[in-house]
Amino acid sequence: MSKVCAVFGGSRGIGKAVSQLLAKKGHRVIVVARNLEAAQSTATSLGEDHLALSCDVSKEHDVQETFEKIQSSCGNINYLVNAAGLNRDGLLLRTKTEDMVTLLHTNLLGAMLTCKSALRGMLHNQGGAIVNIGSVVGLKGNAGQSVYSASKAGLEGFTRSLAKEVAARNIRVNLVAPGFIHTDMTAGMNVEELSRNIPLGRFGEPQEVAQAVLFLLESPYVTGQVLVVDGGLQLAM
Ligand code: NAP
């Protein structure tokens, strides 16, 4: 049966690949990002009956308004994917407090706010599925990414705890932890050098992460899990 799916960070990169896969499966997709034009362009490319909305996930008011719009045009959502995220890499000593706050508010608080809003409809529907996008850096840590790592590690704890909180209501919550994936976020990186540390010898593609997201959304007996999609990078970290 066709599902109503909200993909935060759905305009580009991993979120866009998730939006494309969900649309291909016949689901109705709401593509959400700050840049409305980019979200619209992605939603249009998915075909008819999909929606684009502008929202900054770090702002509670924005998130609430977005869910009101979703509710009035599509009703309760069945699937929520939190792929909105930022990185501001740098050594802790050189990181400004405002950058720490922006990172935590976007990567961690943002997912908490969207989950909170989505749960109301899911409780009403007596079921639903949520996938948050973490990172192997949240599991293993990385020099120069302490704040990013903290935001993603926080997301892991949040995912497991929320999974326990809502399991009895038939709502599942899981985390996908990607390694290096070809997107705007990794565009400036030295692919050749970094690929040497990846057992599979290459960066991943957004579509390869989307497959894992779809698996977790559709698997009725899986909740509170972390699925690592990293070409084996974690084994070498
Ligand atoms: P990306 O290509 O830079 O896309 C990021 C998406 O998030 C865009 O749609 C962006 O749209 C949206 N976004 C950013 N800040 C937002 C905000 N405050 N409110 C709403 N939307 C926002 O990044 P990506 O590589 O696909 O990353 C997606 C997720 O995967 C992130 O959480 C990232 O940390 C995680 N991840 C990525 C990699 C990787 O190697 N690429 C590895 C591990 C984990 P706007 O800019 O228009 O808002």
mmCIF file with all atom_site columns, N, CA and C in Angstrom, residues 12 19 39 43 47-48 59 92 105 149 152-153 164-165 183 210 229:
data_model
loop_
_atom_site.group_PDB
_atom_site.id
_atom_site.type_symbol
_atom_site.label_atom_id
_atom_site.label_alt_id
_atom_site.label_comp_id
_atom_site.label_asym_id
_atom_site.label_entity_id
_atom_site.label_seq_id
_atom_site.pdbx_PDB_ins_code
_atom_site.Cartn_x
_atom_site.Cartn_y
_atom_site.Cartn_z
_atom_site.occupancy
_atom_site.B_iso_or_equiv
_atom_site.pdbx_formal_charge
_atom_site.auth_seq_id
_atom_site.auth_comp_id
_atom_site.auth_asym_id
_atom_site.auth_atom_id
_atom_site.pdbx_PDB_model_num
ATOM 1  N N  . ARG A 1 12  ? 18.834 16.920 -1.737  1.00 0.00 ? 12  ARG A N  1
ATOM 2  C CA . ARG A 1 12  ? 20.166 16.617 -2.280  1.00 0.00 ? 12  ARG A CA 1
ATOM 3  C C  . ARG A 1 12  ? 20.720 15.347 -1.633  1.00 0.00 ? 12  ARG A C  1
ATOM 4  N N  . SER A 1 19  ? 14.386 9.786  -1.464  1.00 0.00 ? 19  SER A N  1
ATOM 5  C CA . SER A 1 19  ? 13.128 10.280 -2.063  1.00 0.00 ? 19  SER A CA 1
ATOM 6  C C  . SER A 1 19  ? 12.867 9.573  -3.389  1.00 0.00 ? 19  SER A C  1
ATOM 7  N N  . ALA A 1 39  ? 14.296 21.837 -3.302  1.00 0.00 ? 39  ALA A N  1
ATOM 8  C CA . ALA A 1 39  ? 13.325 20.803 -2.881  1.00 0.00 ? 39  ALA A CA 1
ATOM 9  C C  . ALA A 1 39  ? 12.274 20.605 -3.972  1.00 0.00 ? 39  ALA A C  1
ATOM 10 N N  . ALA A 1 43  ? 11.360 17.288 -6.040  1.00 0.00 ? 43  ALA A N  1
ATOM 11 C CA . ALA A 1 43  ? 9.988  16.747 -5.984  1.00 0.00 ? 43  ALA A CA 1
ATOM 12 C C  . ALA A 1 43  ? 9.407  16.616 -7.393  1.00 0.00 ? 43  ALA A C  1
ATOM 13 N N  . GLY A 1 47  ? 8.038  12.935 -10.252 1.00 0.00 ? 47  GLY A N  1
ATOM 14 C CA . GLY A 1 47  ? 6.764  12.671 -10.933 1.00 0.00 ? 47  GLY A CA 1
ATOM 15 C C  . GLY A 1 47  ? 5.653  13.455 -10.266 1.00 0.00 ? 47  GLY A C  1
ATOM 16 N N  . GLU A 1 48  ? 4.416  13.100 -10.594 1.00 0.00 ? 48  GLU A N  1
ATOM 17 C CA . GLU A 1 48  ? 3.272  13.847 -10.053 1.00 0.00 ? 48  GLU A CA 1
ATOM 18 C C  . GLU A 1 48  ? 2.965  13.417 -8.633  1.00 0.00 ? 48  GLU A C  1
ATOM 19 N N  . LYS A 1 59  ? 14.780 24.777 13.770  1.00 0.00 ? 59  LYS A N  1
ATOM 20 C CA . LYS A 1 59  ? 13.839 25.758 14.329  1.00 0.00 ? 59  LYS A CA 1
ATOM 21 C C  . LYS A 1 59  ? 12.485 25.095 14.610  1.00 0.00 ? 59  LYS A C  1
ATOM 22 N N  . LEU A 1 92  ? 38.699 20.870 17.847  1.00 0.00 ? 92  LEU A N  1
ATOM 23 C CA . LEU A 1 92  ? 37.826 21.486 18.851  1.00 0.00 ? 92  LEU A CA 1
ATOM 24 C C  . LEU A 1 92  ? 38.337 22.868 19.257  1.00 0.00 ? 92  LEU A C  1
ATOM 25 N N  . HIS A 1 105 ? 22.105 21.633 16.782  1.00 0.00 ? 105 HIS A N  1
ATOM 26 C CA . HIS A 1 105 ? 20.696 21.956 16.545  1.00 0.00 ? 105 HIS A CA 1
ATOM 27 C C  . HIS A 1 105 ? 20.195 21.355 15.235  1.00 0.00 ? 105 HIS A C  1
ATOM 28 N N  . SER A 1 149 ? 30.712 14.250 15.457  1.00 0.00 ? 149 SER A N  1
ATOM 29 C CA . SER A 1 149 ? 30.629 12.908 16.031  1.00 0.00 ? 149 SER A CA 1
ATOM 30 C C  . SER A 1 149 ? 29.655 12.881 17.206  1.00 0.00 ? 149 SER A C  1
ATOM 31 N N  . LYS A 1 152 ? 26.107 12.880 16.020  1.00 0.00 ? 152 LYS A N  1
ATOM 32 C CA . LYS A 1 152 ? 25.684 11.595 15.443  1.00 0.00 ? 152 LYS A CA 1
ATOM 33 C C  . LYS A 1 152 ? 25.598 10.494 16.509  1.00 0.00 ? 152 LYS A C  1
ATOM 34 N N  . ALA A 1 153 ? 26.501 10.544 17.514  1.00 0.00 ? 153 ALA A N  1
ATOM 35 C CA . ALA A 1 153 ? 26.426 9.585  18.623  1.00 0.00 ? 153 ALA A CA 1
ATOM 36 C C  . ALA A 1 153 ? 25.148 9.851  19.413  1.00 0.00 ? 153 ALA A C  1
ATOM 37 N N  . LYS A 1 164 ? 12.489 2.171  22.015  1.00 0.00 ? 164 LYS A N  1
ATOM 38 C CA . LYS A 1 164 ? 11.908 1.515  23.197  1.00 0.00 ? 164 LYS A CA 1
ATOM 39 C C  . LYS A 1 164 ? 10.600 2.189  23.599  1.00 0.00 ? 164 LYS A C  1
ATOM 40 N N  . GLU A 1 165 ? 10.587 3.527  23.490  1.00 0.00 ? 165 GLU A N  1
ATOM 41 C CA . GLU A 1 165 ? 9.432  4.310  23.927  1.00 0.00 ? 165 GLU A CA 1
ATOM 42 C C  . GLU A 1 165 ? 8.180  4.013  23.114  1.00 0.00 ? 165 GLU A C  1
ATOM 43 N N  . THR A 1 183 ? 28.571 12.874 -2.071  1.00 0.00 ? 183 THR A N  1
ATOM 44 C CA . THR A 1 183 ? 27.519 13.906 -2.060  1.00 0.00 ? 183 THR A CA 1
ATOM 45 C C  . THR A 1 183 ? 28.222 15.261 -1.950  1.00 0.00 ? 183 THR A C  1
ATOM 46 N N  . ALA A 1 210 ? 20.360 4.631  0.321   1.00 0.00 ? 210 ALA A N  1
ATOM 47 C CA . ALA A 1 210 ? 18.888 4.621  0.204   1.00 0.00 ? 210 ALA A CA 1
ATOM 48 C C  . ALA A 1 210 ? 18.334 3.198  0.303   1.00 0.00 ? 210 ALA A C  1
ATOM 49 N N  . VAL A 1 229 ? 26.568 1.396  6.727   1.00 0.00 ? 229 VAL A N  1
ATOM 50 C CA . VAL A 1 229 ? 26.665 1.287  5.262   1.00 0.00 ? 229 VAL A CA 1
ATOM 51 C C  . VAL A 1 229 ? 27.933 2.049  4.860   1.00 0.00 ? 229 VAL A C  1
#
